[in-house]
Amino acid sequence: MPTPLPAGQYGQDETTAQLKALMQREGIARAHLAGISMGGSLAQHFAGTHPEMVDRLILCDCTPLYNEESRANWPVRAGIAREKGVAALIPMLMGVFFTPGSVAEDGPNVRHVREVFEACSGEGYALACEWLAMVDAREQAKRITAPTLVMLGSEERAAFKEAAAWMHANIPGSQGVVEVPMAGHASVRERPDFAVAQFRAFLGG
């Protein structure tokens, strides 16, 4: 069930507190945690802040800190989303999330992501962009105790490949970096069979 649109800007402390409160509400003391993109940045912050609550951790196509170029670009995206809606960003986003072949094929997973963006609130997307511009989970990542799987698409941008290498080197329980073949930023959506097989192997079944 989606949460209501926040009334104002939020940061990593607020989203970590929200996730903790959600788990407590549902009576979940400890769980496997997986995060993709923004969710992966949050998962690192959460797992380093509350290591006792995370059994195993999966980090997909994410970073603990966006590079300078990306941090400067997030407010630009936020402005476009507020002024013109997320629909104005979809051609660019689809080229980031999927490889050209998948975009041309326009299969169900590609269509699903496009439809989610078409339905996305401009203000909600803008607030998320501003969260991404501020996030810095590097210190929390170094405090993660859970066994951790780092995954990313083979066609990801160089910044994400550098981030994956950093996470593997700095998260004590990292089991290695797995590249999803012929996949972009939405690697789990683009190659779901491969991704699920990796998840099952890492989680023990």
C-alpha positions as MATLAB code, in Angstrom:
seq = 'MPTPLPAGQYGQDETTAQLKALMQREGIARAHLAGISMGGSLAQHFAGTHPEMVDRLILCDCTPLYNEESRANWPVRAGIAREKGVAALIPMLMGVFFTPGSVAEDGPNVRHVREVFEACSGEGYALACEWLAMVDAREQAKRITAPTLVMLGSEERAAFKEAAAWMHANIPGSQGVVEVPMAGHASVRERPDFAVAQFRAFLGG';
ca = [
       0.000    0.000    0.000;
       1.576    3.352   -0.987;
       2.304    5.891    1.698;
       0.847    9.408    1.450;
       2.849   12.124   -0.302;
       5.048   13.809    2.347;
       4.140   17.362    3.284;
       7.733   18.528    2.862;
      11.311   17.500    2.226;
      12.651   14.441    4.031;
      16.087   12.875    4.356;
      17.766    9.574    5.069;
      17.153    9.778    8.825;
      13.422   10.154    8.269;
      13.175    7.264    5.780;
      15.224    4.974    8.028;
      12.975    5.855   10.969;
       9.910    5.181    8.799;
      11.207    1.752    7.770;
      11.978    0.867   11.380;
       8.506    1.956   12.468;
       6.942   -0.095    9.653;
       8.816   -3.239   10.697;
       7.904   -2.708   14.336;
       4.249   -2.168   13.427;
       4.230   -5.470   11.562;
       6.032   -7.296   14.375;
       9.198   -7.911   12.308;
      12.247   -7.866   14.557;
      14.737   -8.992   11.910;
      14.461   -9.525    8.153;
      16.268   -9.931    4.874;
      16.367   -6.512    3.204;
      16.699   -5.723   -0.497;
      16.933   -2.274   -2.034;
      17.046   -1.151   -5.650;
      18.313    2.301   -6.721;
      16.943    4.780   -4.137;
      15.885    1.795   -2.046;
      19.458    0.518   -2.066;
      20.775    3.805   -0.727;
      18.141    3.668    2.009;
      18.899   -0.009    2.722;
      22.556    0.834    3.362;
      21.649    3.645    5.735;
      19.108    1.457    7.542;
      21.338   -1.619    7.787;
      24.215    0.418    9.211;
      21.956    2.284   11.647;
      20.016   -0.792   12.824;
      22.289   -3.788   12.082;
      20.400   -5.930   14.582;
      17.303   -5.743   12.359;
      18.903   -6.993    9.109;
      19.695  -10.660    8.503;
      20.908  -10.532    4.891;
      21.184   -7.514    2.596;
      20.827   -7.180   -1.186;
      21.897   -3.926   -2.850;
      20.960   -3.481   -6.519;
      22.023   -0.687   -8.880;
      22.629    1.798   -6.094;
      25.219    3.948   -4.380;
      25.783    5.247   -0.849;
      26.593    8.696   -2.275;
      25.964   10.127   -5.732;
      28.909   11.786   -7.429;
      29.133   15.536   -7.860;
      27.650   15.517  -11.365;
      24.614   13.505  -10.272;
      24.043   15.591   -7.151;
      23.958   18.701   -9.337;
      21.515   17.036  -11.755;
      18.930   15.852   -9.214;
      17.526   19.377   -8.573;
      17.220   19.855  -12.348;
      15.134   16.692  -12.620;
      13.071   17.789   -9.630;
      12.325   21.108  -11.317;
      11.204   19.428  -14.537;
       8.971   17.011  -12.623;
       7.295   19.866  -10.763;
       6.846   22.046  -13.851;
       6.009   19.509  -16.561;
       5.302   16.241  -14.744;
       7.279   13.018  -14.702;
       6.019   12.224  -18.230;
       8.494   14.800  -19.583;
      11.364   12.722  -18.181;
      10.213    9.306  -19.392;
      12.252    9.106  -22.649;
      15.457    9.824  -20.696;
      14.498    7.537  -17.809;
      13.729    4.569  -20.032;
      17.147    4.921  -21.641;
      18.762    4.790  -18.204;
      16.657    1.977  -16.778;
      16.884   -0.394  -19.769;
      19.231   -1.294  -22.587;
      18.242   -0.063  -26.084;
      17.247   -3.574  -27.143;
      14.788   -3.951  -24.280;
      13.291   -0.505  -24.889;
      12.760   -1.406  -28.557;
      11.246   -4.774  -27.645;
       8.864   -3.033  -25.221;
       8.092   -6.147  -23.203;
       5.814   -6.280  -20.140;
       8.506   -5.278  -17.651;
       9.463   -2.233  -19.721;
       5.816   -1.265  -20.100;
       5.242   -1.668  -16.361;
       8.071    0.743  -15.497;
       6.820    3.247  -18.080;
       3.288    3.036  -16.665;
       4.557    3.577  -13.123;
       6.362    6.727  -14.239;
       3.280    7.929  -16.142;
       1.220    7.605  -12.952;
       3.887    9.093  -10.674;
       3.224   12.326   -8.815;
       5.437   15.149  -10.043;
       5.901   16.433   -6.496;
       6.551   12.933   -5.178;
       9.233   12.342   -7.794;
      10.761   15.771   -7.124;
      11.005   15.086   -3.384;
      12.690   11.753   -4.136;
      15.200   13.531   -6.412;
      16.026   15.941   -3.618;
      16.472   13.032   -1.197;
      18.919   11.429   -3.629;
      20.883   14.669   -3.912;
      21.386   14.691   -0.137;
      21.888   11.013    0.724;
      25.267    9.988    2.122;
      25.270    6.508    3.656;
      29.016    5.874    3.469;
      29.588    5.789    7.218;
      26.534    3.603    7.763;
      27.685    1.216    5.010;
      30.918    0.613    6.901;
      28.871   -0.451    9.951;
      26.771   -3.056    8.121;
      27.187   -6.486    9.721;
      24.815   -8.508    7.512;
      26.132  -10.702    4.690;
      25.643   -8.490    1.635;
      25.152   -9.119   -2.071;
      25.915   -6.230   -4.439;
      24.305   -6.454   -7.889;
      24.089   -4.155  -10.887;
      23.368   -4.230  -14.585;
      26.320   -4.905  -16.866;
      25.411   -1.787  -18.867;
      25.182    0.496  -15.824;
      26.918    3.849  -15.945;
      30.515    4.064  -14.755;
      29.508    5.880  -11.554;
      27.403    2.913  -10.418;
      30.165    0.455  -11.240;
      32.534    2.532   -9.144;
      29.951    2.612   -6.345;
      29.571   -1.175   -6.490;
      33.325   -1.598   -6.142;
      33.322    0.829   -3.202;
      30.494   -1.034   -1.466;
      32.239   -4.376   -1.897;
      35.459   -2.943   -0.466;
      33.836   -1.138    2.470;
      30.886   -3.271    3.595;
      32.453   -5.854    5.914;
      30.094   -8.671    4.951;
      30.094   -8.127    1.192;
      30.030  -11.439   -0.674;
      31.079   -9.866   -3.960;
      29.665   -7.954   -6.925;
      27.398   -9.689   -9.455;
      26.730   -8.102  -12.841;
      23.356   -8.829  -14.416;
      24.092   -9.516  -18.104;
      22.725   -7.132  -20.725;
      20.884   -4.968  -18.221;
      20.688   -1.300  -17.336;
      19.676    0.457  -14.134;
      16.478   -1.590  -13.724;
      18.477   -4.820  -13.899;
      16.049   -6.783  -11.736;
      13.173   -5.825  -14.062;
      15.168   -6.300  -17.250;
      16.572   -9.759  -16.410;
      14.241  -11.055  -13.665;
      15.075  -14.752  -14.060;
      18.785  -14.130  -13.581;
      18.184  -11.759  -10.670;
      15.799  -14.081   -8.844;
      18.224  -16.992   -9.217;
      20.940  -14.870   -7.614;
      18.621  -13.852   -4.791;
      17.621  -17.454   -4.091;
      21.225  -18.642   -4.023;
      22.267  -15.819   -1.706;
      19.308  -16.252    0.641;
      19.766  -19.998    0.817;
      16.962  -21.401   -1.288;
];
